[in-house]
Amino acid sequence: MTMVYGVLSAVIASILWSINPSVIKRYGYGVSSIALNGLRALMAALFLLIPIILYGFRVELVLIGLLYILGSAIIGPGIGDVLYIKSIRSIGAGKSVVIGYTYVFIAQILAAIFLGEELGISLIIGTLLAMLGIYLVYRGEDNSDLCWRKILISLMPAIAWGVGSIVNKYALMYTDPLSLGFIRVIVLSFILLLPMYNSIPRSISSKRILFTAVVTGGLGYGIGMPLFLYAVDVIGVSVTVLATTLTPVLGRLFSILIAGEKIEPKGLLGTILVILGIIIGIGLST
């Protein structure tokens, strides 16, 4: 049952994250990427405060553990998500989420090297199918505005998320998923909002920006991130990141419904391949 709960947690996190790019694209303009991500973290901290009070807070006060926890906050949701917001604003929600989720390959390779996770044949096949599906979704739209510079910018979040996934696993040796999720957003709030304190009152006064922070921060960071961390803790990095390949597919759907972007029928085949890849990679690995 632990495997089932882990996969289910990763899938729910993936669904919550798939909403973020479109909401940020449509409602999150007019504030810097750093300030917006700081507000998202602040909203998540408020979301997580009650669960922390109810279930408690656990952290081993060991220097190496604290360094991993700090790195977990800075690398993935800090550097990675700030660059992700920049990418969304530069090339659009759908393209950013598709390119960014190549982090799956990076995370799985690093997990095999540093964590000793086994990349079985079913997991490799499933991941390749899922990434092929993501590529088809990406190709099923107009990419005429893309240049190498924009693609490289959009790949930077993938690198940060891939490295961050491994750091998360190490950090969880010294704390639990809920506590780690809470610490991460507290750290992010201070690091990102303190330098931007002059723009905070104006940002909060905007209902549009506040709505963006509540939805993408409260749901994505406050609920999705602890679920993702729980999955990493119980089923490992490689299987967890494969489950999150649902995010680009659902992200393309929401980019149509929320951000008004367009997609061609080729994306349907890509969606089917992603789902098939997840079934093969996770189903045969259990």
Short mmCIF file of C-alpha atoms in Angstrom, two decimals:
data_model
loop_
_atom_site.label_atom_id
_atom_site.label_comp_id
_atom_site.label_asym_id
_atom_site.label_seq_id
_atom_site.Cartn_x
_atom_site.Cartn_y
_atom_site.Cartn_z
CA MET A 1 0.00 0.00 0.00
CA THR A 2 2.93 2.33 0.60
CA MET A 3 3.76 2.24 -3.12
CA VAL A 4 0.14 3.05 -4.00
CA TYR A 5 0.03 5.99 -1.57
CA GLY A 6 3.33 7.27 -2.91
CA VAL A 7 2.25 7.15 -6.54
CA LEU A 8 -1.13 8.69 -5.70
CA SER A 9 0.59 11.53 -3.84
CA ALA A 10 2.86 12.23 -6.82
CA VAL A 11 -0.09 12.22 -9.24
CA ILE A 12 -2.12 14.63 -7.08
CA ALA A 13 0.90 16.93 -6.81
CA SER A 14 1.27 16.74 -10.59
CA ILE A 15 -2.36 17.76 -11.11
CA LEU A 16 -2.02 20.72 -8.74
CA TRP A 17 1.20 21.89 -10.41
CA SER A 18 -0.32 21.67 -13.89
CA ILE A 19 -2.56 24.64 -13.06
CA ASN A 20 0.35 26.94 -12.15
CA PRO A 21 1.77 27.95 -15.56
CA SER A 22 -1.54 29.10 -17.00
CA VAL A 23 -2.58 31.02 -13.90
CA ILE A 24 0.84 32.71 -13.72
CA LYS A 25 0.72 33.55 -17.42
CA ARG A 26 -2.78 35.06 -17.30
CA TYR A 27 -2.94 36.70 -13.88
CA GLY A 28 0.61 36.98 -12.55
CA TYR A 29 1.94 39.83 -14.68
CA GLY A 30 3.00 43.20 -13.31
CA VAL A 31 5.26 41.91 -10.53
CA SER A 32 8.81 40.55 -10.64
CA SER A 33 9.39 36.80 -10.78
CA ILE A 34 11.25 36.95 -7.46
CA ALA A 35 8.47 38.83 -5.64
CA LEU A 36 5.76 36.59 -7.10
CA ASN A 37 7.55 33.43 -6.02
CA GLY A 38 8.09 34.91 -2.58
CA LEU A 39 4.37 35.63 -2.28
CA ARG A 40 3.60 32.08 -3.38
CA ALA A 41 5.85 30.77 -0.62
CA LEU A 42 4.20 33.05 1.93
CA MET A 43 0.73 31.79 0.99
CA ALA A 44 1.97 28.21 1.26
CA ALA A 45 3.36 28.89 4.74
CA LEU A 46 -0.09 30.05 5.83
CA PHE A 47 -1.65 26.92 4.30
CA LEU A 48 0.80 24.65 6.13
CA LEU A 49 0.66 26.37 9.51
CA ILE A 50 -2.43 24.50 10.74
CA PRO A 51 -1.19 21.00 9.69
CA ILE A 52 2.14 21.76 11.38
CA ILE A 53 0.35 22.72 14.61
CA LEU A 54 -1.83 19.61 14.44
CA TYR A 55 0.80 17.02 13.45
CA GLY A 56 3.93 18.54 14.89
CA PHE A 57 7.32 19.60 13.58
CA ARG A 58 10.36 17.34 13.38
CA VAL A 59 13.90 18.28 12.40
CA GLU A 60 17.21 16.76 13.49
CA LEU A 61 19.52 19.62 14.43
CA VAL A 62 22.55 18.25 12.60
CA LEU A 63 24.68 20.60 10.50
CA ILE A 64 24.72 18.43 7.36
CA GLY A 65 20.97 17.90 7.66
CA LEU A 66 20.31 21.62 7.99
CA LEU A 67 22.47 22.27 4.92
CA TYR A 68 20.49 19.74 2.89
CA ILE A 69 17.22 21.29 4.07
CA LEU A 70 18.44 24.78 3.16
CA GLY A 71 19.63 23.53 -0.23
CA SER A 72 16.27 21.85 -0.77
CA ALA A 73 14.55 25.23 -0.36
CA ILE A 74 16.97 27.28 -2.44
CA ILE A 75 17.70 25.01 -5.42
CA GLY A 76 14.30 23.68 -6.51
CA PRO A 77 11.51 26.09 -5.50
CA GLY A 78 13.95 28.99 -5.18
CA ILE A 79 16.21 29.09 -8.24
CA GLY A 80 14.17 26.63 -10.31
CA ASP A 81 10.75 28.22 -9.86
CA VAL A 82 11.95 31.81 -10.27
CA LEU A 83 13.50 30.83 -13.60
CA TYR A 84 10.33 28.88 -14.43
CA ILE A 85 8.21 32.01 -13.99
CA LYS A 86 10.62 33.93 -16.23
CA SER A 87 10.32 31.17 -18.84
CA ILE A 88 6.50 31.21 -18.69
CA ARG A 89 6.50 34.96 -19.29
CA SER A 90 9.02 34.63 -22.11
CA ILE A 91 7.66 31.76 -24.22
CA GLY A 92 4.25 30.93 -22.77
CA ALA A 93 2.79 28.50 -20.27
CA GLY A 94 2.55 25.40 -22.45
CA LYS A 95 6.04 25.53 -23.91
CA SER A 96 7.67 26.30 -20.56
CA VAL A 97 6.07 23.39 -18.74
CA VAL A 98 6.99 20.97 -21.53
CA ILE A 99 10.66 22.02 -21.75
CA GLY A 100 10.99 22.33 -17.97
CA TYR A 101 9.81 18.78 -17.38
CA THR A 102 12.81 17.32 -19.10
CA TYR A 103 14.02 17.49 -15.49
CA VAL A 104 12.72 13.92 -15.24
CA PHE A 105 15.75 12.62 -17.15
CA ILE A 106 18.16 14.68 -15.05
CA ALA A 107 16.60 13.55 -11.77
CA GLN A 108 16.60 9.87 -12.74
CA ILE A 109 20.23 9.90 -13.88
CA LEU A 110 21.33 11.68 -10.71
CA ALA A 111 19.23 9.31 -8.57
CA ALA A 112 21.02 6.34 -10.12
CA ILE A 113 24.44 7.92 -9.54
CA PHE A 114 24.04 9.40 -6.06
CA LEU A 115 21.18 7.43 -4.49
CA GLY A 116 21.82 4.03 -6.04
CA GLU A 117 18.25 3.82 -7.38
CA GLU A 118 17.89 1.11 -9.98
CA LEU A 119 16.68 2.19 -13.41
CA GLY A 120 14.92 -1.01 -14.47
CA ILE A 121 14.00 -1.62 -18.09
CA SER A 122 10.31 -0.91 -17.46
CA LEU A 123 11.13 2.44 -15.82
CA ILE A 124 13.43 3.39 -18.71
CA ILE A 125 10.83 2.42 -21.34
CA GLY A 126 8.08 4.22 -19.44
CA THR A 127 10.16 7.37 -19.10
CA LEU A 128 11.14 7.36 -22.79
CA LEU A 129 7.49 6.95 -23.83
CA ALA A 130 6.41 9.73 -21.49
CA MET A 131 9.12 12.09 -22.73
CA LEU A 132 8.24 11.23 -26.36
CA GLY A 133 4.66 12.11 -25.52
CA ILE A 134 5.75 15.42 -24.02
CA TYR A 135 7.76 16.12 -27.16
CA LEU A 136 4.72 15.47 -29.36
CA VAL A 137 2.64 17.82 -27.25
CA TYR A 138 5.40 20.38 -27.69
CA ARG A 139 5.58 19.82 -31.46
CA GLY A 140 1.82 20.10 -31.80
CA GLU A 141 1.93 23.87 -31.54
CA ASP A 142 3.52 26.90 -33.14
CA ASN A 143 7.15 27.14 -32.02
CA SER A 144 8.22 29.75 -34.55
CA ASP A 145 8.97 32.26 -31.78
CA LEU A 146 11.49 29.98 -30.08
CA CYS A 147 15.22 30.61 -30.35
CA TRP A 148 18.14 28.85 -28.71
CA ARG A 149 18.42 31.53 -26.02
CA LYS A 150 14.80 31.06 -24.94
CA ILE A 151 15.15 27.28 -24.99
CA LEU A 152 18.26 27.46 -22.80
CA ILE A 153 16.48 29.75 -20.34
CA SER A 154 13.60 27.27 -20.21
CA LEU A 155 16.02 24.38 -19.56
CA MET A 156 17.52 26.06 -16.48
CA PRO A 157 14.52 25.19 -14.27
CA ALA A 158 14.88 21.57 -15.39
CA ILE A 159 18.48 21.48 -14.16
CA ALA A 160 17.55 23.09 -10.83
CA TRP A 161 14.57 20.75 -10.32
CA GLY A 162 16.63 17.70 -11.23
CA VAL A 163 19.37 18.54 -8.74
CA GLY A 164 16.78 19.66 -6.19
CA SER A 165 15.01 16.29 -6.33
CA ILE A 166 18.17 14.56 -5.14
CA VAL A 167 18.80 17.13 -2.40
CA ASN A 168 15.20 16.57 -1.25
CA LYS A 169 15.89 12.88 -0.71
CA TYR A 170 18.94 13.64 1.42
CA ALA A 171 17.04 16.32 3.38
CA LEU A 172 14.27 13.83 4.20
CA MET A 173 16.79 11.78 6.15
CA TYR A 174 16.70 14.54 8.79
CA THR A 175 13.05 15.60 8.73
CA ASP A 176 9.62 14.53 7.45
CA PRO A 177 7.79 15.68 4.27
CA LEU A 178 5.39 18.04 6.05
CA SER A 179 8.12 19.70 8.12
CA LEU A 180 10.41 19.98 5.09
CA GLY A 181 7.64 21.52 3.01
CA PHE A 182 7.00 24.09 5.75
CA ILE A 183 10.67 24.95 6.26
CA ARG A 184 11.16 25.38 2.51
CA VAL A 185 8.40 27.96 2.12
CA ILE A 186 9.47 29.84 5.27
CA VAL A 187 13.05 30.07 3.97
CA LEU A 188 11.82 31.11 0.51
CA SER A 189 9.55 33.78 1.97
CA PHE A 190 12.45 35.45 3.79
CA ILE A 191 15.03 35.09 1.03
CA LEU A 192 12.78 36.27 -1.82
CA LEU A 193 10.58 38.87 -0.11
CA LEU A 194 13.09 40.75 2.05
CA PRO A 195 14.95 42.28 -0.94
CA MET A 196 11.60 43.10 -2.57
CA TYR A 197 9.85 44.57 0.49
CA ASN A 198 9.06 47.85 -1.28
CA SER A 199 6.93 46.10 -3.90
CA ILE A 200 5.04 43.81 -1.50
CA PRO A 201 2.22 46.25 -0.50
CA ARG A 202 1.46 47.02 -4.15
CA SER A 203 1.52 43.33 -5.07
CA ILE A 204 -0.79 42.29 -2.24
CA SER A 205 -3.21 45.11 -3.07
CA SER A 206 -3.69 43.65 -6.54
CA LYS A 207 -6.47 41.05 -6.42
CA ARG A 208 -5.10 39.48 -9.58
CA ILE A 209 -1.60 38.94 -8.17
CA LEU A 210 -2.97 37.85 -4.79
CA PHE A 211 -5.20 35.31 -6.55
CA THR A 212 -2.15 33.99 -8.43
CA ALA A 213 -0.16 33.65 -5.20
CA VAL A 214 -2.98 31.87 -3.37
CA VAL A 215 -3.72 29.37 -6.16
CA THR A 216 -0.18 28.58 -7.29
CA GLY A 217 1.42 28.98 -3.87
CA GLY A 218 -1.26 27.70 -1.53
CA LEU A 219 -2.17 24.72 -3.66
CA GLY A 220 1.11 24.10 -5.49
CA TYR A 221 3.56 24.68 -2.64
CA GLY A 222 1.24 24.23 0.33
CA ILE A 223 -0.39 20.97 -0.75
CA GLY A 224 1.45 19.71 -3.83
CA MET A 225 4.98 20.02 -2.49
CA PRO A 226 4.49 18.00 0.74
CA LEU A 227 2.74 15.31 -1.32
CA PHE A 228 5.68 15.24 -3.76
CA LEU A 229 8.16 15.05 -0.87
CA TYR A 230 6.18 12.19 0.67
CA ALA A 231 6.35 10.32 -2.63
CA VAL A 232 10.10 10.90 -2.89
CA ASP A 233 10.47 9.62 0.66
CA VAL A 234 8.52 6.38 0.20
CA ILE A 235 8.92 5.38 -3.48
CA GLY A 236 12.14 7.15 -4.46
CA VAL A 237 13.07 9.92 -6.87
CA SER A 238 12.96 8.02 -10.18
CA VAL A 239 9.38 6.73 -9.92
CA THR A 240 8.09 9.97 -8.39
CA VAL A 241 9.41 12.21 -11.16
CA LEU A 242 7.98 9.85 -13.79
CA ALA A 243 4.52 10.26 -12.24
CA THR A 244 4.87 14.04 -12.49
CA THR A 245 5.11 13.86 -16.30
CA LEU A 246 1.34 14.29 -16.16
CA THR A 247 1.98 17.96 -15.38
CA PRO A 248 3.05 19.04 -18.92
CA VAL A 249 0.08 17.25 -20.49
CA LEU A 250 -2.47 18.70 -18.10
CA GLY A 251 -0.58 21.99 -18.24
CA ARG A 252 -1.23 22.17 -21.98
CA LEU A 253 -4.94 21.58 -21.35
CA PHE A 254 -5.10 24.35 -18.76
CA SER A 255 -3.06 26.67 -20.99
CA ILE A 256 -5.93 26.39 -23.49
CA LEU A 257 -8.72 26.77 -20.93
CA ILE A 258 -7.13 29.46 -18.76
CA ALA A 259 -4.42 31.25 -20.74
CA GLY A 260 -6.14 31.03 -24.13
CA GLU A 261 -3.23 29.28 -25.86
CA LYS A 262 -3.76 26.95 -28.79
CA ILE A 263 -2.75 23.34 -29.43
CA GLU A 264 -3.05 21.09 -32.46
CA PRO A 265 -4.51 17.53 -32.52
CA LYS A 266 -0.99 16.06 -32.48
CA GLY A 267 -1.02 16.75 -28.74
CA LEU A 268 -3.63 14.00 -28.26
CA LEU A 269 -1.17 11.29 -29.29
CA GLY A 270 1.43 12.80 -26.98
CA THR A 271 -1.04 12.70 -24.09
CA ILE A 272 -1.77 9.02 -24.71
CA LEU A 273 1.96 8.21 -24.78
CA VAL A 274 2.59 10.02 -21.50
CA ILE A 275 -0.18 8.11 -19.75
CA LEU A 276 1.02 4.83 -21.28
CA GLY A 277 4.59 5.58 -20.21
CA ILE A 278 3.52 6.24 -16.63
CA ILE A 279 1.50 3.00 -16.52
CA ILE A 280 4.41 0.96 -17.87
CA GLY A 281 7.11 2.66 -15.80
CA ILE A 282 5.22 2.58 -12.51
CA GLY A 283 3.04 -0.48 -13.00
CA LEU A 284 5.85 -2.85 -13.96
CA SER A 285 8.23 -1.40 -11.37
CA THR A 286 5.99 -2.25 -8.42
#
